[in-house]
């Protein structure tokens, strides 16, 4: 049975390659920042299967203000280093009452459309992943349709998806599946993930954040979602959830959420590795996948220290699955004592954690640390978190450095839903290639982070309190200062007596 499957997969790969050559020939003149018109794509699609489906363009939005974690430690009266070293967080972005989930998504989508000269008519699907629910019925997606009114395009599939921090990944998979399906009409898909991550006062508060990411999905992408390489784990758990619909805050069992995250990571890695091995066997190679097969690895990042521990855990997985691993020298030197540990018994084993953190430090610095730029500076954005890590990688490397590499991704949403998957980076590094243009569009990320405004912890606490008291009100006019926003940001102007929300765009130079 599996041999038949392998053979048919090989056939798909071969015929797929022929189709890819043809579709590349047809589409290549239209690639670049000015994306191909929908009709050009549709023509290409009519006699060729879309190839290299993935991310063509990516846009990140984060709030223009932040609080220093070091100052928050003092303000909260905890030991110095608890948030900055213990959790690995430097700054935390947050929104005033001027921004909500609709405005975050309006901002990031409009920015993506404008910066890539995208016509409204070129989008055939728009999906939103969020857990920031401000309406139990009306989707964020329908609010975003205002951005397409001028184009007259209302033929846009897709709606909101919710499960904690996983909704963005579900949306990305839906979008890529649509492009690869018989339903595809040749147009692009747009994936939007956005959230405002806020916690009640207490130990979870420093792990908040806010932001949104928009991704343009289509064929011939510089970041291709690798086909057949998705390891998913879903399970019932009450680790983090939002049962109180009148509150913005979740109910969190912090320790359980970390255990759930680690166990989902183990499970997803195991499934991903199995699928990877099956594909490799088809190509005549029998080695098990290890961290060596990823040049970069990005993770959903609730806080940066958890990601470093997760990376160390993947190394533990590699070690345990290789009975012949050399512990005399090299990567696993000195780890012999852990040869017989059971993965499921190590979630809170500090000895194992410490040993593998130390052993993996060097490769963590190479493969994952650069991805934490946005997370350490802005905090947990929830659904966009893992895509913010991807953007961080893309903002710090050249096309030559990234060409033809594999970027692994682990997405986790409490409750719980998790997947491991991977992107293959295009080998085309020409100055006008889609890869070069994608990277250059993100190269100002560090500069944009630096241009934010610092806010003192007591002002931050007052803003949180105001939001607690007003976020659910009808007949409400927000009080936050509009001129503090980044130019081009959409903001909430009013919630009327029927809870209908109105927005405006901050354009100081117009
Ligand atoms: N200097 C250096 N490190 C310190 C210091 C200090 N002065 N004080 C404490 N630390 C370390 C601790 O040793 C600990 O590190 P360790 O876990 O490696 O031992 C770390 O700082 C955190 O300290 P704790 O006392 O364990 O933290 P606390 O219980 O107060 O809360 C938690 C941490 C559970 C992460 C909390 O912030 C939380 O609930 N966050 C939200 C839930 C979450 O993010 N879960 C992750 C997955 S689900 C999701 O994405 C939402």
Coordinates of N, CA and C and ligand atoms in Angstrom, one line a residue, residues 73 78-88 131 164-165 199 202-208 239-240 250 252-259 261 300-303 305-306 309 350 353 357 380 382 412-414, ligand 1:
X73 N 9.1 45.2 35.6 CA 9.6 44.3 36.8 C 9.5 45.2 38.0
X78 N 8.5 42.6 41.2 CA 9.1 41.2 41.1 C 10.6 41.4 41.0
X79 N 11.4 40.3 41.2 CA 12.8 40.4 41.2 C 13.3 40.9 39.8
X80 N 14.4 41.7 39.8 CA 15.0 42.1 38.6 C 15.4 40.9 37.8
X81 N 15.1 40.9 36.5 CA 15.5 39.8 35.7 C 14.4 38.8 35.4
X82 N 13.3 38.8 36.2 CA 12.2 37.8 36.0 C 11.6 37.9 34.6
X83 N 11.3 39.1 34.2 CA 10.7 39.2 32.8 C 11.7 39.2 31.7
X84 N 12.8 39.9 32.0 CA 13.8 40.1 30.9 C 14.7 38.9 30.7
X85 N 15.1 38.2 31.8 CA 15.9 37.0 31.7 C 15.1 35.8 31.8
X86 N 14.3 35.7 32.8 CA 13.4 34.5 33.0 C 12.5 34.2 31.9
X87 N 11.8 35.3 31.4 CA 10.9 35.1 30.2 C 11.6 35.4 28.9
X88 N 12.7 36.2 29.0 CA 13.4 36.6 27.7 C 12.7 37.7 27.0
X131 N -8.2 35.5 17.8 CA -8.9 35.0 19.0 C -9.4 36.3 19.7
X164 N -7.6 30.0 19.7 CA -6.4 30.7 20.4 C -5.4 31.1 19.3
X165 N -4.1 30.8 19.5 CA -3.1 31.4 18.6 C -3.0 30.6 17.3
X199 N -3.6 40.4 29.5 CA -3.8 39.6 30.6 C -4.2 40.5 31.8
X202 N -0.9 40.4 37.2 CA -0.4 39.2 37.7 C 0.7 38.6 36.9
X203 N 1.0 37.3 37.1 CA 2.2 36.8 36.5 C 2.1 36.7 34.9
X204 N 0.9 36.6 34.4 CA 0.8 36.5 32.9 C 0.9 37.8 32.2
X205 N 0.7 38.9 32.9 CA 0.6 40.2 32.2 C 1.8 40.5 31.3
X206 N 3.1 40.3 31.8 CA 4.2 40.6 31.0 C 4.3 39.8 29.7
X207 N 3.5 38.8 29.5 CA 3.5 37.9 28.3 C 2.5 38.4 27.3
X208 N 2.0 39.7 27.4 CA 1.1 40.2 26.4 C 1.8 40.7 25.2
X239 N -6.0 24.7 29.0 CA -4.8 25.4 29.4 C -4.8 26.9 29.3
X240 N -5.6 27.4 28.4 CA -5.8 28.8 28.2 C -7.1 29.0 27.4
X250 N -8.0 36.2 29.2 CA -8.2 34.7 29.2 C -8.2 34.1 30.6
X252 N -6.1 31.4 32.4 CA -4.9 30.7 32.0 C -4.4 29.8 33.2
X253 N -4.0 28.6 32.8 CA -3.3 27.7 33.7 C -1.9 27.7 33.1
X254 N -1.0 28.7 33.5 CA 0.2 28.9 32.8 C 1.1 27.7 32.7
X255 N 1.3 27.0 33.8 CA 2.2 25.8 33.8 C 1.6 24.7 32.9
X256 N 0.3 24.5 33.0 CA -0.3 23.5 32.1 C -0.1 23.9 30.6
X257 N -0.3 25.2 30.4 CA -0.1 25.7 29.0 C 1.3 25.4 28.4
X258 N 2.3 25.5 29.3 CA 3.6 25.2 28.8 C 3.8 23.7 28.6
X259 N 3.2 22.9 29.5 CA 3.3 21.4 29.3 C 2.6 21.0 28.0
X261 N 2.1 22.9 25.4 CA 2.9 23.4 24.3 C 4.0 22.4 24.0
X300 N 5.7 29.5 17.4 CA 4.8 30.4 18.1 C 5.5 30.8 19.4
X301 N 5.5 32.1 19.7 CA 6.4 32.6 20.8 C 5.6 33.3 21.9
X302 N 5.1 32.6 22.9 CA 4.4 33.2 24.0 C 5.3 34.1 24.8
X303 N 6.6 33.6 24.9 CA 7.7 34.4 25.5 C 9.0 33.7 25.0
X305 N 11.9 32.8 26.1 CA 12.6 31.7 26.8 C 11.9 30.4 26.5
X306 N 10.6 30.4 26.3 CA 9.9 29.1 26.0 C 10.4 28.6 24.6
X309 N 13.7 26.9 25.0 CA 13.5 25.6 25.6 C 12.9 24.6 24.6
X350 N 14.1 19.7 35.2 CA 15.0 20.9 35.0 C 16.4 20.4 34.6
X353 N 16.3 19.8 30.9 CA 16.1 21.1 30.3 C 17.5 21.8 30.2
X357 N 19.5 22.7 26.9 CA 19.6 24.1 26.6 C 21.1 24.5 26.3
X380 N 3.9 38.7 22.8 CA 3.1 37.7 22.1 C 2.0 38.3 21.3
X382 N -0.1 36.5 19.7 CA -1.1 35.4 19.5 C -1.0 34.9 18.0
X412 N 1.2 26.9 17.6 CA 0.5 26.4 18.7 C -0.7 27.3 19.1
X413 N -1.8 26.7 19.3 CA -2.9 27.4 19.9 C -3.5 26.6 21.0
X414 N -3.7 27.3 22.1 CA -4.2 26.5 23.3 C -5.5 25.9 23.1
Ligands
LIG1 N1 16.1 36.4 37.2 C1 16.1 35.5 36.2 N2 15.1 34.6 36.1 C2 14.1 34.6 36.9 C3 14.0 35.5 38.0 C4 15.1 36.5 38.1 N3 15.1 37.4 39.1 N4 12.9 35.3 38.7 C5 12.2 34.2 38.1 N5 13.0 33.8 37.0 C6 12.7 32.8 36.1 C7 12.1 31.6 36.7 O1 13.1 30.7 37.2 C8 11.4 31.0 35.5 O2 12.3 30.3 34.7 P1 12.3 28.7 34.5 O3 10.9 28.4 34.1 O4 13.2 28.5 33.4 O5 12.7 28.1 35.7 C9 10.9 32.2 34.8 O6 11.6 33.3 35.3 C10 9.4 32.5 35.0 O7 9.2 32.5 36.4 P2 8.0 31.7 37.1 O8 8.0 32.0 38.5 O9 7.9 30.3 36.6 O10 6.8 32.6 36.4 P3 5.3 32.7 36.7 O11 4.8 31.5 37.4 O12 5.2 34.0 37.5 O13 4.6 32.9 35.2 C11 4.1 32.1 33.0 C12 5.2 32.5 34.0 C13 3.4 30.8 33.5 C14 4.7 31.9 31.7 C15 3.0 33.2 33.0 O14 3.6 34.4 32.5 C16 1.8 32.9 32.2 O15 0.9 32.3 32.6 N6 1.8 33.4 30.9 C17 0.7 33.2 29.9 C18 0.6 31.8 29.5 C19 1.5 31.4 28.4 O16 2.1 32.3 27.7 N7 1.6 30.1 28.1 C20 2.5 29.6 27.0 C21 1.7 28.8 25.9 S1 0.1 29.3 25.6 C22 0.0 30.9 24.8 O17 0.7 31.1 23.8 C23 -0.8 31.9 25.4

